[in-house]
XYZ file of C-alpha atoms in Angstrom:
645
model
C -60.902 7.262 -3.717
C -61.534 9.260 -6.739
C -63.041 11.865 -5.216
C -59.809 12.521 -2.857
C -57.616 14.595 -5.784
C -61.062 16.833 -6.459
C -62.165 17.691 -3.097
C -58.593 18.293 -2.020
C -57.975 20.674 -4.646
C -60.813 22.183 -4.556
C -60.465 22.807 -0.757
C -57.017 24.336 -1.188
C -58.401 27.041 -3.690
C -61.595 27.249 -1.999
C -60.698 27.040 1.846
C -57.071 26.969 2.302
C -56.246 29.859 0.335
C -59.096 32.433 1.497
C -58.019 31.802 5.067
C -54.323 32.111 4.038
C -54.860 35.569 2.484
C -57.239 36.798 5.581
C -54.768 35.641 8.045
C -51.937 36.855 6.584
C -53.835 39.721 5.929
C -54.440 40.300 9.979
C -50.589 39.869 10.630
C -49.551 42.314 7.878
C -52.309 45.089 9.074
C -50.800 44.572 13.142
C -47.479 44.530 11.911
C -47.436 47.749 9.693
C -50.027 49.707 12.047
C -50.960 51.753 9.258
C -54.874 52.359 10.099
C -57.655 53.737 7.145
C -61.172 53.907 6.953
C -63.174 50.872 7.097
C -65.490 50.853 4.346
C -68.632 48.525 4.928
C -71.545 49.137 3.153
C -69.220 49.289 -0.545
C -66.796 46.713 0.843
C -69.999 43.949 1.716
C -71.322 44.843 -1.645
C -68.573 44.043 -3.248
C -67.638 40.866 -1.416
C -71.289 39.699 -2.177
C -70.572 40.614 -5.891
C -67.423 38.743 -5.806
C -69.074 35.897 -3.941
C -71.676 35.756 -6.830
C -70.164 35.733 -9.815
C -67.814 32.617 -7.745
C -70.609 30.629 -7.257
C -72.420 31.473 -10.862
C -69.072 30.574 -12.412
C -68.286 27.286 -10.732
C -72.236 26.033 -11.474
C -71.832 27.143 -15.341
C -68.885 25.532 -15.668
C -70.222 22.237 -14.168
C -73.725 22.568 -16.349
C -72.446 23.052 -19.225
C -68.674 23.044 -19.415
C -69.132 19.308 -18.453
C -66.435 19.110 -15.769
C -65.013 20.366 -12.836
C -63.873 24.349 -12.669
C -60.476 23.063 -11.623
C -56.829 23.388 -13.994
C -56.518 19.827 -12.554
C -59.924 18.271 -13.283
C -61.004 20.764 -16.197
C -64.060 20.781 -18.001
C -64.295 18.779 -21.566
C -66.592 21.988 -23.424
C -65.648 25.590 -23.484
C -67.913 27.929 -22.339
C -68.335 31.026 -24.420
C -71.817 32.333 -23.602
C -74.086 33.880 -20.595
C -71.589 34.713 -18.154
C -68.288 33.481 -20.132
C -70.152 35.809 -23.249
C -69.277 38.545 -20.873
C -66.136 37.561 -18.341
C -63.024 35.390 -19.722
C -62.604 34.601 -16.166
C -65.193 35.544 -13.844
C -64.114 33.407 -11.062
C -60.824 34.796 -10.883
C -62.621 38.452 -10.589
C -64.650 37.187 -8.321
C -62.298 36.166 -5.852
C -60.328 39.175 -6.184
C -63.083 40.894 -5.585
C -64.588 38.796 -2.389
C -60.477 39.919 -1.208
C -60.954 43.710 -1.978
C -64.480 43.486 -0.573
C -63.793 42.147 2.810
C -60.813 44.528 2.697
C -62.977 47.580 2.576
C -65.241 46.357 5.174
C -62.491 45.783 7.673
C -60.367 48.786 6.720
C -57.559 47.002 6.407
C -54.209 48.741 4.610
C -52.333 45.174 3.943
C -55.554 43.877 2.345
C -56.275 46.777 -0.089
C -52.688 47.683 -1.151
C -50.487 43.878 -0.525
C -53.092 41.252 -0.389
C -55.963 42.400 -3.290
C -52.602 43.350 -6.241
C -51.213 39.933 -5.263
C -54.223 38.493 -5.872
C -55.320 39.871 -8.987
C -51.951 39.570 -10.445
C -51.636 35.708 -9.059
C -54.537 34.871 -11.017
C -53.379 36.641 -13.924
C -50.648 34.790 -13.790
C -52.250 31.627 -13.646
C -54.384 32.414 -16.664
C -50.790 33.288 -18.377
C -48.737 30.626 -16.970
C -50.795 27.894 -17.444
C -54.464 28.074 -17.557
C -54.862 29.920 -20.975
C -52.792 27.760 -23.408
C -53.686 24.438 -22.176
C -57.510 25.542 -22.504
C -56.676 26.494 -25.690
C -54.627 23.067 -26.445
C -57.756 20.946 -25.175
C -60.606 23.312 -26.416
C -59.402 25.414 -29.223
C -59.594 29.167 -28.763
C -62.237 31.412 -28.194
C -64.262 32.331 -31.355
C -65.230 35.821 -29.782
C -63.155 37.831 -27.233
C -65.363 38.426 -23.975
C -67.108 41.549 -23.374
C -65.501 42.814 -20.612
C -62.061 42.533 -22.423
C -59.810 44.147 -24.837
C -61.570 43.902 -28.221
C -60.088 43.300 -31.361
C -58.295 45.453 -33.240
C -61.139 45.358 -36.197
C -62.413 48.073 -37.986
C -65.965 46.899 -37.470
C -68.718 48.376 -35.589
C -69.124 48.123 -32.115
C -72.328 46.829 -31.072
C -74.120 47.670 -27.755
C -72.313 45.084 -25.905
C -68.968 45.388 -26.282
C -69.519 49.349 -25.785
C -71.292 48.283 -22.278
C -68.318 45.682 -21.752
C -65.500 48.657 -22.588
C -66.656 50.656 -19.695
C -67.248 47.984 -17.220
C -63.638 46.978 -18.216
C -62.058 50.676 -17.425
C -63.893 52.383 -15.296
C -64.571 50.545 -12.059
C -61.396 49.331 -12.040
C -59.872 52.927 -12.344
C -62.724 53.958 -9.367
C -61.371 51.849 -7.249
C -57.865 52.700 -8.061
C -58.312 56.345 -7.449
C -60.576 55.739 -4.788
C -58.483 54.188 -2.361
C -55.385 56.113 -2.893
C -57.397 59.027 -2.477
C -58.446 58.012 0.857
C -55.242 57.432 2.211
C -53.839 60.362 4.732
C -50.476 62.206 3.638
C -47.425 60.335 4.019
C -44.799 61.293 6.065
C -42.229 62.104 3.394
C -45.184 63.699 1.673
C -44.158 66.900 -0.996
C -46.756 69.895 -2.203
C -46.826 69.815 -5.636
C -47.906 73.497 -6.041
C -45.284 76.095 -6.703
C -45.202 79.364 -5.006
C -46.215 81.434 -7.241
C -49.464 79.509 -7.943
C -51.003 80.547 -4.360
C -51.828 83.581 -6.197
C -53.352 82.475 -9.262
C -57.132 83.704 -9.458
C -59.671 80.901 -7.611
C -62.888 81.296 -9.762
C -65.195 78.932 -7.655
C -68.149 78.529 -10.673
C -66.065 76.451 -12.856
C -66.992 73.303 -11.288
C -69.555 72.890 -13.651
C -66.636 72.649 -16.111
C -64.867 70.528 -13.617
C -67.862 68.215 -13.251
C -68.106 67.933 -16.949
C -65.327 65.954 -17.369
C -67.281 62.613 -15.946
C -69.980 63.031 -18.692
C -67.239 63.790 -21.161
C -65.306 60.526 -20.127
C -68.130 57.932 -19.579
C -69.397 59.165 -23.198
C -66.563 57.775 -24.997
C -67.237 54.084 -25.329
C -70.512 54.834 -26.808
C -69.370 57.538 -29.510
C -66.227 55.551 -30.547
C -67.157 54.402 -34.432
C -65.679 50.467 -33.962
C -63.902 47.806 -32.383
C -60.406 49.580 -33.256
C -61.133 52.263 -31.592
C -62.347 51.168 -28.435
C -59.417 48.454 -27.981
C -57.216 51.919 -28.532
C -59.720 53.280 -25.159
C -59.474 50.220 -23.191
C -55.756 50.034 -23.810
C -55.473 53.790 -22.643
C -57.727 53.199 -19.790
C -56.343 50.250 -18.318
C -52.602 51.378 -18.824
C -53.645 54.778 -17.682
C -55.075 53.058 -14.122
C -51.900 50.697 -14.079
C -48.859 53.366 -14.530
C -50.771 56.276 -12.528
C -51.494 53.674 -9.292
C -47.807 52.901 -9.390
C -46.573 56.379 -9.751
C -49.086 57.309 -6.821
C -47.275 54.042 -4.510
C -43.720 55.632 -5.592
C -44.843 59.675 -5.244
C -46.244 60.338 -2.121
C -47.971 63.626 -3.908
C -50.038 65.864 -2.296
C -52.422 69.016 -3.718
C -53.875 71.164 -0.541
C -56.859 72.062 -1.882
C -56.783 75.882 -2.861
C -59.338 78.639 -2.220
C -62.714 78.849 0.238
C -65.924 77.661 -1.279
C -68.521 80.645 -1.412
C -71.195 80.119 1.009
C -74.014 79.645 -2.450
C -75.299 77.048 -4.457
C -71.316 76.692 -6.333
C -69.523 76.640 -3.192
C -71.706 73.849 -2.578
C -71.332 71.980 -5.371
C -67.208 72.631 -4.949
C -67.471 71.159 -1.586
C -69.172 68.324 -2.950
C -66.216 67.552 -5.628
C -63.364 68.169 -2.620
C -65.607 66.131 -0.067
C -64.978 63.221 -2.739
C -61.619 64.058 -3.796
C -58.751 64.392 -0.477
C -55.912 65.989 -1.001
C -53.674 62.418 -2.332
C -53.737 61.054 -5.457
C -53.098 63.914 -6.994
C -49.816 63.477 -8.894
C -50.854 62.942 -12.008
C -54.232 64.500 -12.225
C -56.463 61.711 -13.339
C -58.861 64.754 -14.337
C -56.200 65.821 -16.906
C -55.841 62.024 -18.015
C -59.601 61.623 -18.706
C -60.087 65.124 -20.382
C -56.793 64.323 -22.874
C -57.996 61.037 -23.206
C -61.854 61.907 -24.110
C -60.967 64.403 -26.616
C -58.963 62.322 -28.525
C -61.906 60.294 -29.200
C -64.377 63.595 -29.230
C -62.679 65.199 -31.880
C -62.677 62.193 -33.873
C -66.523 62.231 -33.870
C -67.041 66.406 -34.065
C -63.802 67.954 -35.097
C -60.608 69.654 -33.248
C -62.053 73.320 -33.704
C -65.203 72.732 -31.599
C -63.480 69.570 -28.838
C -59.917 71.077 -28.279
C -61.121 74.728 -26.585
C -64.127 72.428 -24.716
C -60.789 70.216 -23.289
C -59.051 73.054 -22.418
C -61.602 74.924 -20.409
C -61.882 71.936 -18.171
C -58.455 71.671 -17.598
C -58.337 75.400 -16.372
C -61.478 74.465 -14.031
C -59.049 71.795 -12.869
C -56.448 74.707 -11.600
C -59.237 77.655 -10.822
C -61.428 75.707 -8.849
C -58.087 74.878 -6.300
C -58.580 71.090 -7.388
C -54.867 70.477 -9.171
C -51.989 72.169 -9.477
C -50.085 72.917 -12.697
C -47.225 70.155 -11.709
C -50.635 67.091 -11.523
C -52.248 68.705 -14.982
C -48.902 68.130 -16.710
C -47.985 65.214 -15.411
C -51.628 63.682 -15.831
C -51.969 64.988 -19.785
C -48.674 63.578 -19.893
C -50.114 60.444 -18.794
C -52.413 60.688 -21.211
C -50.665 60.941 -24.178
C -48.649 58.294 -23.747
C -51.394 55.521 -23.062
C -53.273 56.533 -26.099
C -50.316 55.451 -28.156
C -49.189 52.409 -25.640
C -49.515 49.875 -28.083
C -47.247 51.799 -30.773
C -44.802 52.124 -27.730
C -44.830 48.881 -26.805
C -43.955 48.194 -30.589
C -40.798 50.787 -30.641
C -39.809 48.764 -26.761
C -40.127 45.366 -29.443
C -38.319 46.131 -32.015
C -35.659 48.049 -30.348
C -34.953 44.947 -27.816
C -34.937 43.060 -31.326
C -31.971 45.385 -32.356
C -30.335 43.892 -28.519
C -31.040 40.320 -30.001
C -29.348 40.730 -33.603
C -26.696 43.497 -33.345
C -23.961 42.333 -32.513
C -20.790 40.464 -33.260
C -18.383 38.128 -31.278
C -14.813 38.857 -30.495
C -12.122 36.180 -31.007
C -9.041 36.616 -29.567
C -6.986 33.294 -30.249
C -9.236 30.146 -28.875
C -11.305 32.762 -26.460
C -14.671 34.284 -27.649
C -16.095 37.096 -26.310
C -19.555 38.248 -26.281
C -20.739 41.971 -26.646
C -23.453 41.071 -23.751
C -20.477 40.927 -21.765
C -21.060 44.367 -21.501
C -24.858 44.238 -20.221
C -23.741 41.777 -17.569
C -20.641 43.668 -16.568
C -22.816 46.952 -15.741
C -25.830 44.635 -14.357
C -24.013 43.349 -11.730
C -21.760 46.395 -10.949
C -25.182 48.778 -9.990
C -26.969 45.860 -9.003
C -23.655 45.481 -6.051
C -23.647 49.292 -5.612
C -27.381 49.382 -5.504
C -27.301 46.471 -2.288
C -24.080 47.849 -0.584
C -26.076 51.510 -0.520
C -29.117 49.551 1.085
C -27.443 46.889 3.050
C -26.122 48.037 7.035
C -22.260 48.988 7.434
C -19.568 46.342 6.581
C -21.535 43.750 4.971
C -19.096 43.340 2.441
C -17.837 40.587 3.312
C -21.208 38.179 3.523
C -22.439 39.841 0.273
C -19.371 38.872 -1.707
C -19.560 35.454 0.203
C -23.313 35.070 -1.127
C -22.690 36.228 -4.765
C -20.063 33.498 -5.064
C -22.280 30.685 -3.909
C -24.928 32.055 -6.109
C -22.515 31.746 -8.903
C -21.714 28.297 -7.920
C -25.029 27.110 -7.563
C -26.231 28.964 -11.031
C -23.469 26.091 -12.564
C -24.294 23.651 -11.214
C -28.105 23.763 -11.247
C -27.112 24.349 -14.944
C -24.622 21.427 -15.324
C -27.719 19.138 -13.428
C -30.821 20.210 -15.484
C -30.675 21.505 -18.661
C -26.898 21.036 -20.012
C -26.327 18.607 -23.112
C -23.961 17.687 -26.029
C -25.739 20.997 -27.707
C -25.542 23.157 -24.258
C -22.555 23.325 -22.715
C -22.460 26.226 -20.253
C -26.046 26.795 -18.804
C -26.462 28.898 -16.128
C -29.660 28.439 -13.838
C -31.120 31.510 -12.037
C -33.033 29.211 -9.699
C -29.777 27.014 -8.497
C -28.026 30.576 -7.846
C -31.266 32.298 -6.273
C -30.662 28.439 -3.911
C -26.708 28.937 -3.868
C -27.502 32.521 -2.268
C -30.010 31.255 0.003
C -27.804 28.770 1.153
C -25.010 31.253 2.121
C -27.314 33.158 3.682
C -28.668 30.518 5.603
C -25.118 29.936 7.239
C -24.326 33.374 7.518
C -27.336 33.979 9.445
C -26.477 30.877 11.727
C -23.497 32.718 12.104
C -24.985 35.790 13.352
C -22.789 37.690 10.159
C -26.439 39.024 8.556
C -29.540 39.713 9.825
C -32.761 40.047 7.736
C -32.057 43.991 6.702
C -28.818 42.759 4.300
C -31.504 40.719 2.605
C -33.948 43.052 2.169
C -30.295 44.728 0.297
C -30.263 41.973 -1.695
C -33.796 41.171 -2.849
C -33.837 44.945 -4.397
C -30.221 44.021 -6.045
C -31.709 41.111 -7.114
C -34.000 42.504 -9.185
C -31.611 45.160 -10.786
C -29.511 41.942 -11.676
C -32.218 40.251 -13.303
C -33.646 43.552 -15.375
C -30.268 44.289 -16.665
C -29.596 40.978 -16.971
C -32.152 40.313 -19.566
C -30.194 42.435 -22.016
C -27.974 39.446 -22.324
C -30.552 37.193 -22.236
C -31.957 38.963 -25.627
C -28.518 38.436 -27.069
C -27.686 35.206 -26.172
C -31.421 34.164 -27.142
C -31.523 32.112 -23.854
C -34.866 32.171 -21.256
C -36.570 33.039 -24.627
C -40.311 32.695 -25.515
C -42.800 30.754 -27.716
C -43.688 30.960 -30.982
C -46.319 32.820 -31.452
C -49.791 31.696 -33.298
C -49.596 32.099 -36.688
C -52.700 34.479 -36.590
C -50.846 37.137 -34.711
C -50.499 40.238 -36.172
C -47.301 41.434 -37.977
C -44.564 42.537 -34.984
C -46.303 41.118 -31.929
C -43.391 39.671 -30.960
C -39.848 39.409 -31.485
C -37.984 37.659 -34.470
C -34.293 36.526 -34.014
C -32.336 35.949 -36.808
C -28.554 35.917 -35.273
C -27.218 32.403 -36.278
C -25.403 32.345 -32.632
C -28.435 32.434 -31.043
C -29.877 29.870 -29.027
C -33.057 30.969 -30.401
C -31.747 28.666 -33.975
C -29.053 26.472 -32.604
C -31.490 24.781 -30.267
C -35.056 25.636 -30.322
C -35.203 26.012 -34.260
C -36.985 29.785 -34.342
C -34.774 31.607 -36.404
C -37.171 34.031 -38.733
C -39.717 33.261 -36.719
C -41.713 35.777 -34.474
C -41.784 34.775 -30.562
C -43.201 35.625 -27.350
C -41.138 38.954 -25.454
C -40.274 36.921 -22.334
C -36.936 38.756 -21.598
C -39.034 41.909 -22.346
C -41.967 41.179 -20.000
C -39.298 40.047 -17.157
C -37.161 43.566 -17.824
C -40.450 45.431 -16.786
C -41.367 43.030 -13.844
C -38.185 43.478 -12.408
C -38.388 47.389 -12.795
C -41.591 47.558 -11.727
C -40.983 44.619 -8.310
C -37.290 46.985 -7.546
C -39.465 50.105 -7.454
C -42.381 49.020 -5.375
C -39.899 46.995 -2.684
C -37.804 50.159 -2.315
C -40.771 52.477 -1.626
C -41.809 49.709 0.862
C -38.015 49.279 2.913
C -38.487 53.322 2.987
C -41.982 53.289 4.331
C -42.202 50.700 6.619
C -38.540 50.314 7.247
C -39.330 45.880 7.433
C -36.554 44.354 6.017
C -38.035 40.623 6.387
C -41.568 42.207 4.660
C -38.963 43.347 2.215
C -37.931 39.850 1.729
C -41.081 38.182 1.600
C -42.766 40.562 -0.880
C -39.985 39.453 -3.225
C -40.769 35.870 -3.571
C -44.134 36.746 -4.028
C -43.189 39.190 -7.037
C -40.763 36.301 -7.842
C -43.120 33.507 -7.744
C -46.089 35.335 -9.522
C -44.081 36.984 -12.331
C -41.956 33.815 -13.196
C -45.068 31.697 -13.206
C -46.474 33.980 -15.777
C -43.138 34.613 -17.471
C -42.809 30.479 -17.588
C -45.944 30.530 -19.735
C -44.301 32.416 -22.566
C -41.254 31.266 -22.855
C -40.489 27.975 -25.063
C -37.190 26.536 -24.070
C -37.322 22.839 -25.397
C -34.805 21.526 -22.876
C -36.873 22.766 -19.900
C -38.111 20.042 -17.969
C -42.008 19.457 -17.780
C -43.700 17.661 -14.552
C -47.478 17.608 -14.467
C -48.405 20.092 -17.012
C -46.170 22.713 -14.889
C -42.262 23.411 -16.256
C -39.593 22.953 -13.576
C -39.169 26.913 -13.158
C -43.343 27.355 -12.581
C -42.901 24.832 -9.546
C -39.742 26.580 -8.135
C -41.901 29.710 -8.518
C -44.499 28.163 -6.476
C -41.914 27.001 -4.329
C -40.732 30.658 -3.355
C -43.860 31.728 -3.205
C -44.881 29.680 -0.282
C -41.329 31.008 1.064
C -42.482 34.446 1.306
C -45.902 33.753 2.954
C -43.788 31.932 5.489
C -41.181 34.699 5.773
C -43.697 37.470 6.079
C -45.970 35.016 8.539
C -43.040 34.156 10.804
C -40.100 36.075 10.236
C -39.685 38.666 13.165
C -39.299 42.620 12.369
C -36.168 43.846 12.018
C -35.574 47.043 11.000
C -33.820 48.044 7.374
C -30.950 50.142 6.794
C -31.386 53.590 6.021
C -29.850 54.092 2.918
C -26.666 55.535 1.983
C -23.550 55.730 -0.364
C -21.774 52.872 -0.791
C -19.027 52.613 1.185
C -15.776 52.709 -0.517
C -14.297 49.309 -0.397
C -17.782 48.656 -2.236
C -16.689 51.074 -5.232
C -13.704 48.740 -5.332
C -15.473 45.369 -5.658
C -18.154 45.943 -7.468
C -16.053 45.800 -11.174
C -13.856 42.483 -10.263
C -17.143 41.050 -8.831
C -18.482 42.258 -12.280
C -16.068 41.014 -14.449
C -16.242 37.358 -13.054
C -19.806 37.224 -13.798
C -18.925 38.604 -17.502
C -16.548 35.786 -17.221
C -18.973 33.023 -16.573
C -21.813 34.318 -19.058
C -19.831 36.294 -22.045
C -16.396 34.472 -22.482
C -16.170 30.634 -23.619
C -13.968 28.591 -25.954
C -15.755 27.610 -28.982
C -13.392 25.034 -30.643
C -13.418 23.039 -26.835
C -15.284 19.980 -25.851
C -14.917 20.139 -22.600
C -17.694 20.825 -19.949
C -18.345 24.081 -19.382
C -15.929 25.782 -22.366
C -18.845 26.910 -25.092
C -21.592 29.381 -24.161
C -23.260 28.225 -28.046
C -23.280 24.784 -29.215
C -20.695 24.530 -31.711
C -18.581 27.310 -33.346
């Protein structure tokens, strides 16, 4: 009987989730009929790769982990050397990689582009949710970052190793990246970046070799970088770089036709070579630019500005001579550039300025009524976020939006009222009871025949609008806010509250203290999930897809967002909080959605229809209502937003 809770976890990871992904997989590919080329001598390499470093990871951890590679059944040693020396998680990139793998082989669109991301980021999420801190609680931490990693931000030298594990960690990732977008044929709403006048710009064919440079001049940076500073400040560049130019290539459908005709000679050749690789996509932003800007940052750290910054330049002219990019990618891609080599000092400036959200502001009292400057911030979340679903939603589906907004209200309440309110929390409002009030509503309004699945689709983009503007008020209230950080971390990792209003003091005790981002990390989730579905209802025009790809970006970025937060009045059930199993929760509801809903066909947008201009503001300020106005000196339920005055 012991043996039951092992093998059946281990067959859901091992068996029942595999299948789940291939088969839904199948469905996804016959549903969008979007066909590419099937891949199958690098996709079976890679699946046998992935397969691998599985099977090596499970056996280590059993040897000499002493336990079971399960979150469930975990091992009682950490592992930090052989495979675990190099990998923090090798199983986890394994699978992902037996899921890209067998995705190449097949050729299958929903398996490269839906199915591999969700994967990744899933266990990513895991590792961030869960897996990571309780490790950590049970183990201690690691004494040495892995390899293939982001290395510390030491002024040390770099041995061997780590320079081997930098460029394993960028570039293969980034191949693939490229690789596949680059494969992909035009899409229909596809735009030329060139501009007119650049059709007549010479077309010197022999700068290739200048062109072809740039791979020796990229791949040479993690071994002439002088320590561990510098390469975290390459991996950081690389791996942003990859992340923020694959979405902008999902959002821009981009194309460069490639300019000029080879000369029938040795260069015309070797240009046809570059083009035969290259396709005509993924070309907005040049990742030639990136690499060159990004490689002679480090380059003229090592032999100077006067001899680096012409040597950068002339490959970024082969880039436009040879007829490879136009002057539109090259910007956009040193653009690119620039800004990843200083991501972390950016993601500093996005800190401390949502710190300045958290502590800047003042109350209003007006007799025995308070009112809360993040009144504003919810007043002009949910007036776009309305706007945003009316423009998306079909014709006069007023009526069941407003009817679904209210019930989400309602439920918010009283989800609050029946988990996590107290004598110290009066008014908490849930997200998960109104994400379940909603559902509700639109449960009987499709019963009803009143929606169909294309006002959802609406509503899963408003959603997420909602939730990113949301946040604002979540920074000021201090509510849905994160842990405290370790005391090792370095000076303004996170963010410090020190309004005595916010729940950040008055209940969790933090004041002064520096704490996980979790409002910050969900503000870019939700940006990032509102983009991706829209470019998705506008491609494939699937308004239940729509739906379903939302709980999956629900389920995986809560999970992970769960695992930095540090509410103490959250309730914990078997090492997950409450919110990590609802995520789960919707997360099974969009494989079942996407499985079994049928299609039906989304709106095409448009303007908001003008009764929607109307309601959108009293619809606005009720919601301000319920989250920025209470009564501070009352006792009754549901009067104070803050415990006490």
């Amino acid at each position: 009987m012991k043996r039951i809770g092992p093998v059946a976890y281990g067959a859901l990871f091992c068996v029942g989730l595999p299948v789940l992904l291939l088969v839904t997989a199948w469905h996804l590919d016959a549903r969008l009929g979007i066909a590419i080329e099937a891949w199958p001598l690098a996709g079976g390499t890679m699946a046998g790769l992935g397969l691998g470093l599985v099977v090596a990871a499970i056996f280590v951890l059993m040897l000499r982990g002493k336990g079971l590679p399960m979150n469930a059944y975990p091992t009682r040693r950490r592992v930090e050397d052989g495979l675990y020396a190099w990998l923090a998680h090798p199983a986890y990139v394994g699978f992902t990689l037996v899921i890209l793998g067998l995705s190449l082989w097949r050729g299958s669109f929903a398996g490269l582009f839906i199915l591999t991301p969700w994967t990744g980021l899933a266990a990513l999420a895991l590792v961030m949710g869960y897996e990571a801190r309780a490790t950590d609680r049970r183990l201690g931490a690691r004494r040495q970052a892995p390899a293939i990693g982001l290395p510390e931000n030491w002024p040390l030298p770099a041995d061997l190793r780590r320079r081997l594990g930098a460029t394993l960690a960028v570039f293969p990732a980034w191949t693939v990246v490229y690789c596949v977008f680059a494969a992909l044929p035009p899409a229909a709403d596809a735009f030329d970046t060139y501009l007119p006048f650049e059709r007549d710009l010479p077309f010197w064919p022999s700068f290739v070799v200048a062109y072809s440079f740039t791979y020796v001049f990229a791949l040479a940076v993690p071994f002439l970088v002088p320590d561990l500073a510098s390469l975290r400040r390459f991996v950081l560049a690389g791996w942003s770089g990859t992340a923020i130019g694959g979405l902008i290539f999902a959002l821009l459908p981009a194309v460069a036709p490639l300019r000029g005709v080879p000369p029938d000679n040795l260069i015309g050749w070797w240009l046809q070579l570059e083009r035969g690789s290259d396709g005509i996509t993924a070309a907005l932003p040049s990742f030639h630019a990136f690499w060159i800007v990004v490689a002679a940052f480090f380059w003229r750290e090592r032999f100077g500005a006067a001899l680096i910054y012409p040597l950068a330049l002339l490959q970024l002219a082969a880039c436009h001579v040879t007829g490879m990019h136009s002057l539109a990618d090259l910007l956009c891609g040193t653009a690119l550039a620039l800004f990843c080599l200083n991501i972390e000092a950016a993601w500093h400036g996005l800190l401390r300025l949502a710190e300045r959200v958290a502590n800047d502001w003042r109350p209003l009292r007006l007799g025995s009524i308070r009112f809360f400057p993040h009144g504003l911030y919810i007043l002009a979340a949910g007036a776009l976020a309305f706007l945003a679903t009316a423009s998306l939603a079909p014709p006069h589906q007023l009526g069941p939006m407003v009817a679904m907004l209210l019930a989400g209200l309602a439920g918010a309440v009283v989800f609050g009222q029946a988990v996590e309110a107290s004598s110290k929390l009066s008014r908490p409002l849930g997200f998960f009871g109104g994400l379940i009030g909603a559902s509700l509503a639109a449960g009987l309004l499709m019963v009803s025949v009143a929606i169909d699945g294309a006002t959802l689709a609406a509503c899963a983009i408003g959603l997420c609008i909602a939730q990113m503007l949301g946040r604002l008020r979540c920074l000021a209230q201090g509510c849905c806010h994160g842990a405290a950080l370790a005391v090792s971390a370095p000076p303004g990792a996170g963010l410090t509250y020190r309004h005595p209003l916010s729940r950040v003091g008055l209940i969790a005790g933090m004041l002064g203290r520096p704490i996980e981002p979790a409002p910050v990390f969900s503000m870019l989730a939700n940006l990032v999930a509102a983009l991706l579905l829209w470019r998705v209802l506008v491609v494939s025009g699937d308004a239940w897809l729509v739906a379903g790809l939302y709980c999956w970006q629900l389920g995986v970025a809560r999970f992970a967002e769960e695992g930095l937060r540090g509410e103490p009045q959250t309730p914990v059930r078997g090492g997950l909080n409450l919110y990590q199993w609802l995520a789960l929760t919707v997360t099974a509801a969009g494989f079942l959605i996407v499985l079994a809903a049928p299609f039906v066909q989304a709106a095409t947008p448009h303007w908001p229809e003008q009764s929607a201009l109307f309601l959108a503001l009293p619809l606005a300020c009720l919601w301000t209502l319920a989250m920025s106005v209470d009564w501070p000196n009352s006792t009754k339920p549901l009067s104070r937003l803050t415990p006490g005055q």
